[in-house]
mmCIF file of C-alpha atoms and ligand atoms in Angstrom:
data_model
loop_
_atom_site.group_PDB
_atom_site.id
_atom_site.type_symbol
_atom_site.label_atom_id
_atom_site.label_comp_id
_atom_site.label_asym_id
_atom_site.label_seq_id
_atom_site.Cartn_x
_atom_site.Cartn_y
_atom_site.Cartn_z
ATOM 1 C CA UNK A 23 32.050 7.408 -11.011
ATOM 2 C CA UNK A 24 30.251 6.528 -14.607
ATOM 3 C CA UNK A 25 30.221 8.713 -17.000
ATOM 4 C CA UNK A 26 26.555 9.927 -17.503
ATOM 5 C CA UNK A 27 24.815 11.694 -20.488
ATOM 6 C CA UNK A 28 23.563 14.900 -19.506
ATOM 7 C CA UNK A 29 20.252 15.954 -21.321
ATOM 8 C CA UNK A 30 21.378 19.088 -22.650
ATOM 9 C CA UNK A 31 20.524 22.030 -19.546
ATOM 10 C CA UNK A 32 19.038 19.765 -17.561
ATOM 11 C CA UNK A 33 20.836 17.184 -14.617
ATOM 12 C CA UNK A 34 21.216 13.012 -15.455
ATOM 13 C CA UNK A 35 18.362 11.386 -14.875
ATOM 14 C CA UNK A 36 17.613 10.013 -11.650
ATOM 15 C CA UNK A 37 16.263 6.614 -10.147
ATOM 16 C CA UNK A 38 14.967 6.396 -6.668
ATOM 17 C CA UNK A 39 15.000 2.900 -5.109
ATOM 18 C CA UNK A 40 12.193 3.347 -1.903
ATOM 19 C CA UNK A 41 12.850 0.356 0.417
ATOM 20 C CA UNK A 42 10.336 0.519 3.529
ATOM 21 C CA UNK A 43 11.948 -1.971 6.387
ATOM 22 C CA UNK A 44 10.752 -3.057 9.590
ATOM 23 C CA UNK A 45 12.874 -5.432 11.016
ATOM 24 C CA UNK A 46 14.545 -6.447 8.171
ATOM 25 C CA UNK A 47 18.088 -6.630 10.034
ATOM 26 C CA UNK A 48 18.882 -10.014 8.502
ATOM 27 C CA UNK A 49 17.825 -9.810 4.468
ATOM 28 C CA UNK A 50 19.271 -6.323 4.317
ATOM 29 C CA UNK A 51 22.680 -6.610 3.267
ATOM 30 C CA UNK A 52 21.724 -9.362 1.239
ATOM 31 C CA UNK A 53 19.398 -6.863 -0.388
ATOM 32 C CA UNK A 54 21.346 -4.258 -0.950
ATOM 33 C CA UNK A 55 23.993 -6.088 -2.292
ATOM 34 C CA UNK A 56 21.678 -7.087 -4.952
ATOM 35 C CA UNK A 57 19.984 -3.832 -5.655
ATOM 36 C CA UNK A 58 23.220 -2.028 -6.172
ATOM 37 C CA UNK A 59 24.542 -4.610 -8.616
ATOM 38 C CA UNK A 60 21.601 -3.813 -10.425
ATOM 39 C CA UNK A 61 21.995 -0.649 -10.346
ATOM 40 C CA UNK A 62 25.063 -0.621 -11.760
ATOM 41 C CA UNK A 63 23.690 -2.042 -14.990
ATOM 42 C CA UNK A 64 21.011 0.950 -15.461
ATOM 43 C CA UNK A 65 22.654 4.257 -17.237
ATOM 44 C CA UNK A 66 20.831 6.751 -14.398
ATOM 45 C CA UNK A 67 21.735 8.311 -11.921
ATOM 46 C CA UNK A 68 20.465 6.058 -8.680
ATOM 47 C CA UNK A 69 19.383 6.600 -4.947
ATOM 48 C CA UNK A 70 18.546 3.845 -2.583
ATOM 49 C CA UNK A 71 16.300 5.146 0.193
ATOM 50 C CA UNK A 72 15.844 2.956 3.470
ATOM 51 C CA UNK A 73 12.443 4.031 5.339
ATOM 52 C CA UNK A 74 13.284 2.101 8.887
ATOM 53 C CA UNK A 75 9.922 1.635 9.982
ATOM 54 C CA UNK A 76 10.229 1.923 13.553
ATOM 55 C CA UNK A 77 12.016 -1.155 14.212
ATOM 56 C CA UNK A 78 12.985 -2.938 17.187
ATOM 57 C CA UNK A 79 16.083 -4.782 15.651
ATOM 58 C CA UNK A 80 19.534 -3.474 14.219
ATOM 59 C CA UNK A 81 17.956 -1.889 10.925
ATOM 60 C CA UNK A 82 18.367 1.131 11.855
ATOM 61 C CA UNK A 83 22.856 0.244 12.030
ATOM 62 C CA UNK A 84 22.440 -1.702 8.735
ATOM 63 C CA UNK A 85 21.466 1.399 6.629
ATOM 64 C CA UNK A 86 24.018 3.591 8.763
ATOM 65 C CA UNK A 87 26.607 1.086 7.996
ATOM 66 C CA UNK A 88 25.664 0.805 3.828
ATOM 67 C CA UNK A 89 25.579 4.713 3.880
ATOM 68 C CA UNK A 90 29.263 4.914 5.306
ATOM 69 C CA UNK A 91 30.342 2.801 1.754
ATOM 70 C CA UNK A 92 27.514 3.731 -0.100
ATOM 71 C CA UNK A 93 26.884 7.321 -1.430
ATOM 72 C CA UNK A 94 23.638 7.192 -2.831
ATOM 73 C CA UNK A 95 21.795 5.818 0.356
ATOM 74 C CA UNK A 96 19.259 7.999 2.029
ATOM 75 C CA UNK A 97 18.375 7.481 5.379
ATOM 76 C CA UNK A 98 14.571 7.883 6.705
ATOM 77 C CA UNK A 99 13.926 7.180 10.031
ATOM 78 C CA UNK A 100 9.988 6.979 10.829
ATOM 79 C CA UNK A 101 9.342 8.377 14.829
ATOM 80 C CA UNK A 102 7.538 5.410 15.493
ATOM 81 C CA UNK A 103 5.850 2.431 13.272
ATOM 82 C CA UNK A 104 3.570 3.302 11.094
ATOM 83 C CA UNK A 105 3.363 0.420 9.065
ATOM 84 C CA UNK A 106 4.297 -0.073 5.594
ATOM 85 C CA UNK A 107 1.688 2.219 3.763
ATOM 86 C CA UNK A 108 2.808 5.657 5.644
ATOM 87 C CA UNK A 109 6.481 4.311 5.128
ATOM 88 C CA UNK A 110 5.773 4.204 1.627
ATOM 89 C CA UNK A 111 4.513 7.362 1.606
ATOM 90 C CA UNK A 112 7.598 8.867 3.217
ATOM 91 C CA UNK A 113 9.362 7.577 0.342
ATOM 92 C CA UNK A 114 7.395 9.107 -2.254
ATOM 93 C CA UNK A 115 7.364 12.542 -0.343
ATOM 94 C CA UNK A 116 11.275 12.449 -0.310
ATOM 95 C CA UNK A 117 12.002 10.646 -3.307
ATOM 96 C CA UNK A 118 13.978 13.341 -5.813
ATOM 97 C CA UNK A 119 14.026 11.044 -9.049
ATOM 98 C CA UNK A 120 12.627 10.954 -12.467
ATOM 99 C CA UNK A 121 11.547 7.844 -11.855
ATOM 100 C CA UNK A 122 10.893 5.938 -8.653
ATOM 101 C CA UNK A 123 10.713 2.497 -7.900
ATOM 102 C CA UNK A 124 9.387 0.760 -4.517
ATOM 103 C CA UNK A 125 10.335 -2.466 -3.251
ATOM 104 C CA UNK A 126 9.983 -4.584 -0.505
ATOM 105 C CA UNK A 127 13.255 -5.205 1.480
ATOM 106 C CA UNK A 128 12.400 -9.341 2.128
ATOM 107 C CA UNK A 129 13.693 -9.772 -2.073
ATOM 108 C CA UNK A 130 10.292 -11.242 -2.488
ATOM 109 C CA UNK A 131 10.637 -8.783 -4.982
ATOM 110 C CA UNK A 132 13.713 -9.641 -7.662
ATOM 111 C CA UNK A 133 15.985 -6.173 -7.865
ATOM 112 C CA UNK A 134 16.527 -7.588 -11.459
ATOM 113 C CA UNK A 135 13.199 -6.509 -12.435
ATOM 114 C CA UNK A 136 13.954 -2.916 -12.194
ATOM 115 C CA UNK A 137 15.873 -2.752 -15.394
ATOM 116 C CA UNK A 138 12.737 -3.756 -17.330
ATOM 117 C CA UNK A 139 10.889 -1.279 -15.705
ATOM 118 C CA UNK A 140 13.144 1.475 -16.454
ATOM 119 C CA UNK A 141 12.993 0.396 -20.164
ATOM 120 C CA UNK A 142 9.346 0.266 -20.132
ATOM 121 C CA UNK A 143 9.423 3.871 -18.739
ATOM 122 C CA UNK A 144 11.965 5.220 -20.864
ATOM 123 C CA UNK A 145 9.338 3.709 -23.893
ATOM 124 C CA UNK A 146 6.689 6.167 -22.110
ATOM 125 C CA UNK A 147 4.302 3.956 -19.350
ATOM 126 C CA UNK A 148 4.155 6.123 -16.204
ATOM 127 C CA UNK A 149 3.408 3.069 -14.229
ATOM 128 C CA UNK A 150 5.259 -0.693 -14.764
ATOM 129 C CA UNK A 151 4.021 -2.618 -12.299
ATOM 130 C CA UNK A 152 5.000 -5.874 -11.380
ATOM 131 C CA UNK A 153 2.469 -9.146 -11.598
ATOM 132 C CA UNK A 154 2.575 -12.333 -10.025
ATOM 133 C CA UNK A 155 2.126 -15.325 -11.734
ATOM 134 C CA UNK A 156 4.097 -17.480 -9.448
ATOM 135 C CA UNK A 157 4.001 -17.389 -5.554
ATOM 136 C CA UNK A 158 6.707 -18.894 -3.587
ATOM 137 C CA UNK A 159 6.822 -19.807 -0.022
ATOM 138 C CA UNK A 160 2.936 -19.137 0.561
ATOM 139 C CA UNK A 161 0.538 -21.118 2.074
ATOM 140 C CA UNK A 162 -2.645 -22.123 -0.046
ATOM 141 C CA UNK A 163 -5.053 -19.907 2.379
ATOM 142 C CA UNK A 164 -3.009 -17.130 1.989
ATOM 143 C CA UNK A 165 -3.164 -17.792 -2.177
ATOM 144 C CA UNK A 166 -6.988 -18.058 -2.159
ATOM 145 C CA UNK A 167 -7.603 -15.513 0.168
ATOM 146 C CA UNK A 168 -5.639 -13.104 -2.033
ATOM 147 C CA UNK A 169 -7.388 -14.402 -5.123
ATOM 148 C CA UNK A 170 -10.667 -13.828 -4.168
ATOM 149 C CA UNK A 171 -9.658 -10.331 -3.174
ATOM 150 C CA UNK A 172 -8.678 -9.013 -5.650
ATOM 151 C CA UNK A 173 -11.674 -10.385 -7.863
ATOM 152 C CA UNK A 174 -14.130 -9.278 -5.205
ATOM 153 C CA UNK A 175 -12.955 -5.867 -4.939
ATOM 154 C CA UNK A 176 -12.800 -5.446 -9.028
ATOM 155 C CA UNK A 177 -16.117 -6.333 -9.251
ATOM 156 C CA UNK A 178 -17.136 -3.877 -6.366
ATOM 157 C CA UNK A 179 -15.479 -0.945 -7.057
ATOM 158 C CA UNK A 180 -15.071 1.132 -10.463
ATOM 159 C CA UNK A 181 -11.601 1.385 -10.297
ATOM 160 C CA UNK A 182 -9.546 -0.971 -11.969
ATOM 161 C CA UNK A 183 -6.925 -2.583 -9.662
ATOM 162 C CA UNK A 184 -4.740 -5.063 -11.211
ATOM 163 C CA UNK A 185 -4.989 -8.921 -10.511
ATOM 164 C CA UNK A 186 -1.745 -10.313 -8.593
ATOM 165 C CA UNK A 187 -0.069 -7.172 -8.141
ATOM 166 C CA UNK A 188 1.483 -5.727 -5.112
ATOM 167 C CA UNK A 189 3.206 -2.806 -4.082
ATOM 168 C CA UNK A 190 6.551 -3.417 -6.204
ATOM 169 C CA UNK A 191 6.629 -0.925 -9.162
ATOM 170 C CA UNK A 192 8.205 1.844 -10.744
ATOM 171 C CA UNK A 193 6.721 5.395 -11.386
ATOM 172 C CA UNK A 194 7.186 7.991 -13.105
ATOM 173 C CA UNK A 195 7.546 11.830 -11.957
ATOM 174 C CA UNK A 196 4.464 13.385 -12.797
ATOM 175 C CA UNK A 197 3.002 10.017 -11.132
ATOM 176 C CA UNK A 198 4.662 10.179 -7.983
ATOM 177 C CA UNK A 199 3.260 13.917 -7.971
ATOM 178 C CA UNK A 200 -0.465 12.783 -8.387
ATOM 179 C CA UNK A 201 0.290 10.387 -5.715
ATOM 180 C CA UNK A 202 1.688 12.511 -3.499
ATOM 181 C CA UNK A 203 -1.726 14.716 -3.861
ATOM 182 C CA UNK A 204 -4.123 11.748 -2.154
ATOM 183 C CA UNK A 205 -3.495 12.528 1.812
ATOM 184 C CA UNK A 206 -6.017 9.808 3.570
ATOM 185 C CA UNK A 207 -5.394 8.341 6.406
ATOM 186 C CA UNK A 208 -6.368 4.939 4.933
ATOM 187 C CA UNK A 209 -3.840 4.363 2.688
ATOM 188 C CA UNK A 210 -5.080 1.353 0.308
ATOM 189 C CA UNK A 211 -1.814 1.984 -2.098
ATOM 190 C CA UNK A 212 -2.876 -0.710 -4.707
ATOM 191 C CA UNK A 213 -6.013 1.273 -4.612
ATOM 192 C CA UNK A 214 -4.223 4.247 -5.202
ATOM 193 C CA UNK A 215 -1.807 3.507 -7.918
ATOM 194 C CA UNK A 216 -4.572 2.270 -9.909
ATOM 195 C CA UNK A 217 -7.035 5.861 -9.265
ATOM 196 C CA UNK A 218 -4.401 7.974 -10.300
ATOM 197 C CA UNK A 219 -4.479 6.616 -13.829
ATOM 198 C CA UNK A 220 -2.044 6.957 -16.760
ATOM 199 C CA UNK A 221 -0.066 4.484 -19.125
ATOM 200 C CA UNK A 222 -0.003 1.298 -17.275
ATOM 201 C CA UNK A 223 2.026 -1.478 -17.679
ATOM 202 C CA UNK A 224 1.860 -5.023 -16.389
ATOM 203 C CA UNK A 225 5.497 -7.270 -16.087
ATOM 204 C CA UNK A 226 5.230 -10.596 -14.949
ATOM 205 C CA UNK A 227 7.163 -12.040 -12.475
ATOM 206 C CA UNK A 228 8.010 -14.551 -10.123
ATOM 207 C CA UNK A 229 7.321 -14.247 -6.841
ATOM 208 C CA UNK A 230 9.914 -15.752 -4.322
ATOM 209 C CA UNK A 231 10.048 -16.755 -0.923
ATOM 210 C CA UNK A 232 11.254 -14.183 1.578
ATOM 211 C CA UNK A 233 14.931 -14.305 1.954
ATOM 212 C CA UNK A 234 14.992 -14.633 5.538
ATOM 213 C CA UNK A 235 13.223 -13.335 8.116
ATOM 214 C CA UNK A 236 9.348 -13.335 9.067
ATOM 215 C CA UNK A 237 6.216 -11.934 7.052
ATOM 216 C CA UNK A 238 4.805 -8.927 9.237
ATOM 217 C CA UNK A 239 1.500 -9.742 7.940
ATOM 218 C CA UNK A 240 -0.506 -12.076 10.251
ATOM 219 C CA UNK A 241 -4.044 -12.793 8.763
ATOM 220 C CA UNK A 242 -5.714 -10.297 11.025
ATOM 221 C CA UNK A 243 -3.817 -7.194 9.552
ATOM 222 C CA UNK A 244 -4.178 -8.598 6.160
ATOM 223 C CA UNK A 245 -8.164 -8.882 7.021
ATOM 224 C CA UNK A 246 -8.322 -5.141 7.957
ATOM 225 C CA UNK A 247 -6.063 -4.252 4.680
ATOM 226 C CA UNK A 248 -8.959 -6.104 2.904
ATOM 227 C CA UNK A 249 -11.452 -3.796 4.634
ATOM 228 C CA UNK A 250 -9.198 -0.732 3.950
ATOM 229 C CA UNK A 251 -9.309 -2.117 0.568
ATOM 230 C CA UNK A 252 -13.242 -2.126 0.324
ATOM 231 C CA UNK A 253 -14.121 0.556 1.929
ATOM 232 C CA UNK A 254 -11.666 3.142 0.640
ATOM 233 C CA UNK A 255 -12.876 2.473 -3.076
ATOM 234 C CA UNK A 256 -16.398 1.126 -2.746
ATOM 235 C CA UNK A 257 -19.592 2.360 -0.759
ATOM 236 C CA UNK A 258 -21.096 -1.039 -2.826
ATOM 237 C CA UNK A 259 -21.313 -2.519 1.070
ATOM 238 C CA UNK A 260 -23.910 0.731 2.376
ATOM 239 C CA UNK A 261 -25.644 0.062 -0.985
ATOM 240 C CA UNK A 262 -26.490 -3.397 -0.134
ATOM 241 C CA UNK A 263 -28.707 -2.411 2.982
ATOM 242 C CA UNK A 264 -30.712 -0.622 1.086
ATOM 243 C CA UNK A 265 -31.507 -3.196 -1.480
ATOM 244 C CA UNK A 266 -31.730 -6.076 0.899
ATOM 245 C CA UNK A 267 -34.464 -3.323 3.690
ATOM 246 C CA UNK A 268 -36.164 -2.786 0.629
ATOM 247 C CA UNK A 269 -36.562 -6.624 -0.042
ATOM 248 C CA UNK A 270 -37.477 -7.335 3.262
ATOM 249 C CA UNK A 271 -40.066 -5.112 3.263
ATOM 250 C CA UNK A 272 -41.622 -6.258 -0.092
ATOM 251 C CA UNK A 273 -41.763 -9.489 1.056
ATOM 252 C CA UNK A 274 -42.868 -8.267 4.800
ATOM 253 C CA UNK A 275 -45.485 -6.814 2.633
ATOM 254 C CA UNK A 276 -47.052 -9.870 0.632
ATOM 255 C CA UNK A 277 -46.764 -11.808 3.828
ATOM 256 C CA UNK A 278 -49.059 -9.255 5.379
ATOM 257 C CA UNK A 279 -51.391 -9.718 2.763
ATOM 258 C CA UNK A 280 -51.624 -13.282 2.905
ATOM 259 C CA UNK A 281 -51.452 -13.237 6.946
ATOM 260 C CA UNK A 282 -54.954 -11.107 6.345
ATOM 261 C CA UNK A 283 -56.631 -13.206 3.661
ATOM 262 C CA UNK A 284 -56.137 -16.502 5.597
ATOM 263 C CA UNK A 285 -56.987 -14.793 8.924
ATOM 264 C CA UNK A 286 -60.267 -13.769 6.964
ATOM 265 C CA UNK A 287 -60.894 -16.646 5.299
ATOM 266 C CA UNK A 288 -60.263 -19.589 8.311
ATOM 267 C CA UNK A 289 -60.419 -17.175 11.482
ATOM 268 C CA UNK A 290 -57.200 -16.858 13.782
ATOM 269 C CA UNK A 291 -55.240 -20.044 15.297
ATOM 270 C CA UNK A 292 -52.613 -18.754 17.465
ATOM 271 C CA UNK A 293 -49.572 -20.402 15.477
ATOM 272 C CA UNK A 294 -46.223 -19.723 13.922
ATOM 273 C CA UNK A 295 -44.007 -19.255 16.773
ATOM 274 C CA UNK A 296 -40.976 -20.843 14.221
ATOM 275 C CA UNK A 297 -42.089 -18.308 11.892
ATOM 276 C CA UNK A 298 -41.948 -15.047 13.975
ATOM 277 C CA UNK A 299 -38.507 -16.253 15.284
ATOM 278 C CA UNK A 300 -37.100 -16.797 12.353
ATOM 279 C CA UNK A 301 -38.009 -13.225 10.622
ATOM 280 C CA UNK A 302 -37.019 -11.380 13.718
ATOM 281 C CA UNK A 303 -33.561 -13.026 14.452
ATOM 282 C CA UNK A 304 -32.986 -12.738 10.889
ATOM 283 C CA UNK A 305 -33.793 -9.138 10.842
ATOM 284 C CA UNK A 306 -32.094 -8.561 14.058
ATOM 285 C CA UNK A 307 -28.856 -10.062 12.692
ATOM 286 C CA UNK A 308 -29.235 -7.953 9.436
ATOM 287 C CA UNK A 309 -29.573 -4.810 11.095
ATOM 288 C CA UNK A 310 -26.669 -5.431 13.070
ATOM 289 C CA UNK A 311 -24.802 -6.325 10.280
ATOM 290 C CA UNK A 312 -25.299 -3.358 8.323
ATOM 291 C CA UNK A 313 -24.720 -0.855 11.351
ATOM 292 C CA UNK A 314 -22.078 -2.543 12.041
ATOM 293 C CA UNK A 315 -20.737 -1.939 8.354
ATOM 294 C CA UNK A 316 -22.003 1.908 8.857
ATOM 295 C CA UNK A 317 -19.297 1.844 11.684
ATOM 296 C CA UNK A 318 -16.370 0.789 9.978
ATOM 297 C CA UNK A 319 -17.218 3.661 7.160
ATOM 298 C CA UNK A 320 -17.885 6.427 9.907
ATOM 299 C CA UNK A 321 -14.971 5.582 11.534
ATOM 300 C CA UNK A 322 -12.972 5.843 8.639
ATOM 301 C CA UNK A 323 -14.736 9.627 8.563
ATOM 302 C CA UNK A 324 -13.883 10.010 12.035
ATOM 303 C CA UNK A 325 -10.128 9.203 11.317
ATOM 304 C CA UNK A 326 -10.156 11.161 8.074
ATOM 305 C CA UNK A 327 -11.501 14.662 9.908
ATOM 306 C CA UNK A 328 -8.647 14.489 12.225
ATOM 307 C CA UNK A 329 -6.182 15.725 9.516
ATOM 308 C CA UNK A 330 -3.415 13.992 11.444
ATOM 309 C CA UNK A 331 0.293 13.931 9.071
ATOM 310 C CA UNK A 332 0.555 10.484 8.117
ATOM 311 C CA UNK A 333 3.963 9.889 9.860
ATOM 312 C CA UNK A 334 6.646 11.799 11.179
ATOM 313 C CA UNK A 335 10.706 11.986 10.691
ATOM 314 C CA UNK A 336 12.895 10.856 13.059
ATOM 315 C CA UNK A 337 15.846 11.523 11.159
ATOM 316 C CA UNK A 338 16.522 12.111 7.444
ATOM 317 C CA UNK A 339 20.266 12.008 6.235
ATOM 318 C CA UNK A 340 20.286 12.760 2.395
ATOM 319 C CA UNK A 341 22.457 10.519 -0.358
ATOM 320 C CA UNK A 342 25.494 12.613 -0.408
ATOM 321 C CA UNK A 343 26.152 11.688 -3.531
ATOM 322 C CA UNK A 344 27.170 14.000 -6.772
ATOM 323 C CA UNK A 345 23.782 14.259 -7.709
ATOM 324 C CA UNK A 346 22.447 17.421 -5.749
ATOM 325 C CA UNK A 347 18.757 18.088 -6.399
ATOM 326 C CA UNK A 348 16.144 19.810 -4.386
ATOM 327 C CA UNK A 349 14.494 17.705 -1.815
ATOM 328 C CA UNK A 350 10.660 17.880 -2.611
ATOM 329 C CA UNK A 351 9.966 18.132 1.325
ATOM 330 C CA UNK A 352 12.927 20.980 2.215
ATOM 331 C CA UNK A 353 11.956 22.766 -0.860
ATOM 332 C CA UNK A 354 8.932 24.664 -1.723
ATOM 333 C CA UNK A 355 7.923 21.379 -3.620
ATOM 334 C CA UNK A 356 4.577 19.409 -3.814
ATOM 335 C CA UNK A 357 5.173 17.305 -1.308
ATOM 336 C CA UNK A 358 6.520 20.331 1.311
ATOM 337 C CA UNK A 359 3.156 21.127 1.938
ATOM 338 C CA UNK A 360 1.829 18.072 1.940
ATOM 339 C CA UNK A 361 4.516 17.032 5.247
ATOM 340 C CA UNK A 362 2.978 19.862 6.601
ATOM 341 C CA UNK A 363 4.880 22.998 7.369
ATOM 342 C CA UNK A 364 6.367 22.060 10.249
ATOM 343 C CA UNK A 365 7.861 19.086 9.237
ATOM 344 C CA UNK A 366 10.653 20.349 7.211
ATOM 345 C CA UNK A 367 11.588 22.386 10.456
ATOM 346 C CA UNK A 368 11.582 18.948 12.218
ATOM 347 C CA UNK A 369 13.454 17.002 9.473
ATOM 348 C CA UNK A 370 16.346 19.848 9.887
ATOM 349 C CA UNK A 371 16.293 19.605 13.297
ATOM 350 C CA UNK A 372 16.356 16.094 13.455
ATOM 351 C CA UNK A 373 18.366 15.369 10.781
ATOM 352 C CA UNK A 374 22.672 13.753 11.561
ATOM 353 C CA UNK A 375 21.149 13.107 15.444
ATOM 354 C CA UNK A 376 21.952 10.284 16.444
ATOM 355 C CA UNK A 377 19.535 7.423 17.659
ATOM 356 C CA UNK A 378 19.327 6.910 21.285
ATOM 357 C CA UNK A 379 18.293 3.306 22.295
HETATM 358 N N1 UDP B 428 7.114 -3.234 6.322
HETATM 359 C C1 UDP B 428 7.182 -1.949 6.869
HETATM 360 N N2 UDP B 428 6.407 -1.646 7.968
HETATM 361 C C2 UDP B 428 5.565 -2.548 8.548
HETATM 362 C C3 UDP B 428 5.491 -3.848 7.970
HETATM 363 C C4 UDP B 428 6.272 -4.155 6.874
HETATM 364 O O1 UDP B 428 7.925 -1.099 6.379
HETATM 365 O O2 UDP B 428 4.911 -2.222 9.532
HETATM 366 C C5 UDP B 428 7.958 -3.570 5.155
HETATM 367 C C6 UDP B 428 8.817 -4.816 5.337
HETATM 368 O O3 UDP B 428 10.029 -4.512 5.950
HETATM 369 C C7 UDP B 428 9.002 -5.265 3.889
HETATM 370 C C8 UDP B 428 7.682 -4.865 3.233
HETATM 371 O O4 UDP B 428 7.107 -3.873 4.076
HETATM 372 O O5 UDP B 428 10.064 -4.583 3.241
HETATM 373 C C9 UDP B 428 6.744 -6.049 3.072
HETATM 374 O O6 UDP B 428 6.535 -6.677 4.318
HETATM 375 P P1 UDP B 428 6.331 -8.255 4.447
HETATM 376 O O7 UDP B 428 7.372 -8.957 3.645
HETATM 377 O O8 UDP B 428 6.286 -8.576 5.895
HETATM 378 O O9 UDP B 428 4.916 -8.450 3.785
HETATM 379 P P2 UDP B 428 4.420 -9.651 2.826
HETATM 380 O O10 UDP B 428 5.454 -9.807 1.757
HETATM 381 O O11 UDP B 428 4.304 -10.836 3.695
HETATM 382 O O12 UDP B 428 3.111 -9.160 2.287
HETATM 383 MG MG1 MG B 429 7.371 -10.112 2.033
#
């Protein structure tokens, strides 16, 4: 083992590596072996933890087989998919460290990065996240679309979410603890890592291709992240009915005028079929529109009031490495009640059983 400095009556300081993966089966050993070499060049303590994300391939045997060689591997095992946000969010929950760090599995995200983020942290930024300036392997629609995203929902909302970022970024404590406070269901985590606040810090980077393997991100999810995105941080959408009715009916208004004045004036031609058709399948469309947009905002209510836990554990199997610390979710931690009281029950019970498929 290295030797460690021990801040005096206190333990090493730890890194937590979260690594959500759904069907990841064929970059993961690539991954890891790249993460842990890494790791090996930054003076903390370090714990990888694998959330397998419900998947239908061998990802689940991968992480079994790194933790068998591998003492600082935790094992999450999500009951089900729940897609990458509530894996995420497992992670944080369980993550022990001083500092945590998420990545995606796919090494879209370089490992290497992580030792400039712990410097950046050690220097006192609670939050180094990663920026793209270059995007590899990504079609031009998928570029764009992204761009004007992220521009769109900066001007829209009040909170300041970073151009070009994604999810890959390190943490610190006290960060991962105001984190761990926002429960929605609708988990826009770019969203999120920017409302929390604190001392931010941007790194560039290099996006690459994904290693091998398939994005899990067809345009349709990525459409209804966009509308998580919006509607999470902005009610800028509800304020535009109002603006636009209230236009309308100006302009209803002066046309009502005139309509009287020339009716007045020249007597009463039956005319302007085009006209009428025009303002009421215009109207028609707009009110549709905008109840449809009341819709996607109530039923973000409707999901909200259901209070549901945002996953559940399958199994959880602990690094059994030196470093013993308290687990935030099988102590009395933040995060404990947060799981929900049961769930530490079911993480004991569930924990070491095996995986019957
Ligand atoms: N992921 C996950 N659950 C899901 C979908 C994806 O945990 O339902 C993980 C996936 O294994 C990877 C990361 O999230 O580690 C990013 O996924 P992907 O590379 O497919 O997204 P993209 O890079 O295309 O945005
Ligand atoms: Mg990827």
């Amino acid at each position: 083992m290295e030797q460690l400095d021990t801040p005096a009556g206190g333990h090493p300081e730890l890194l937590s590596v979260i690594v959500p993966a759904y069907n990841e089966e064929a970059v993961l050993p690539e991954f890891h072996r790249r993460l842990a070499e890494v790791l090996r060049t930054i003076d903390m303590h370090a714990e990888i933890i694998y959330i397998n994300d419900g998947s239908q391939d061998a990802t689940l045997d991968v992480i079994r087989r790194f933790k068998q060689t591998d003492d600082s591997v935790t094992l999450i095992d999500l009951s089900r998919n729940f897609g990458k946000e509530a894996a995420m969010t497992a992670g944080f929950d369980l993550a022990a460290g001083d500092a945590i760090v998420i990545i995606d599995a796919d090494l879209q995200d370089p490992p290497e990065l992580i030792a400039d983020m712990v410097r950046h942290w050690r220097a006192g930024y609670d939050m180094v996240y990663a920026q793209r300036t270059v995007r590899e392997g990504e079609s031009r629609l998928k570029k764009l679309t992204a761009y004007l995203f992220y521009r769109l929902i900066r001007t829209a909302s009040r909170v300041h979410i970073p151009r070009d970022t994604g999810d890959f970024r390190l943490l610190s404590r006290r960060a991962v603890h105001a984190l761990n406070c926002l429960r929605e269901q609708h988990r826009f985590m770019k969203g999120l890592f920017a409302w929390i606040g604190f001392p931010q810090k941007a790194l560039p980077y290099r996006r690459d291709a994904r290693f091998a393997g398939e994005s899990k991100f067809n345009y349709w999810k990525l459409w209804n992240f966009a509308l998580d995105g919006f509607t999470s941080f902005t009610i800028a959408p509800l304020k535009v009915a109002t603006y636009l009715g209230v236009t309308t009916a100006l302009i209803a208004f002066l046309y009502a005028g005139y309509v009287v004045v020339r009716t007045t004036l020249y007597g009463n031609p039956v005319s302007g079929y085009p006209s009428l058709m025009v303002v009421i399948t215009f109207l028609g469309g707009a009110q549709l529109a905008f109840i449809g947009i009341l819709g996607e905002y109530l039923g973000r209510m409707f999901n909200e009031t259901k209070q549901r836990p945002l996953y559940f554990l399958n199994a959880y199997e602990p690094a059994s490495s030196a470093m013993r610390r308290d687990r935030p979710a099988l102590s009395a931690g933040p995060a404990a009640g947060i799981v929900g009281a049961g769930q530490s029950g079911r993480v004991e019970q569930t924990a070491g059983r095996q995986h019957d498929e």
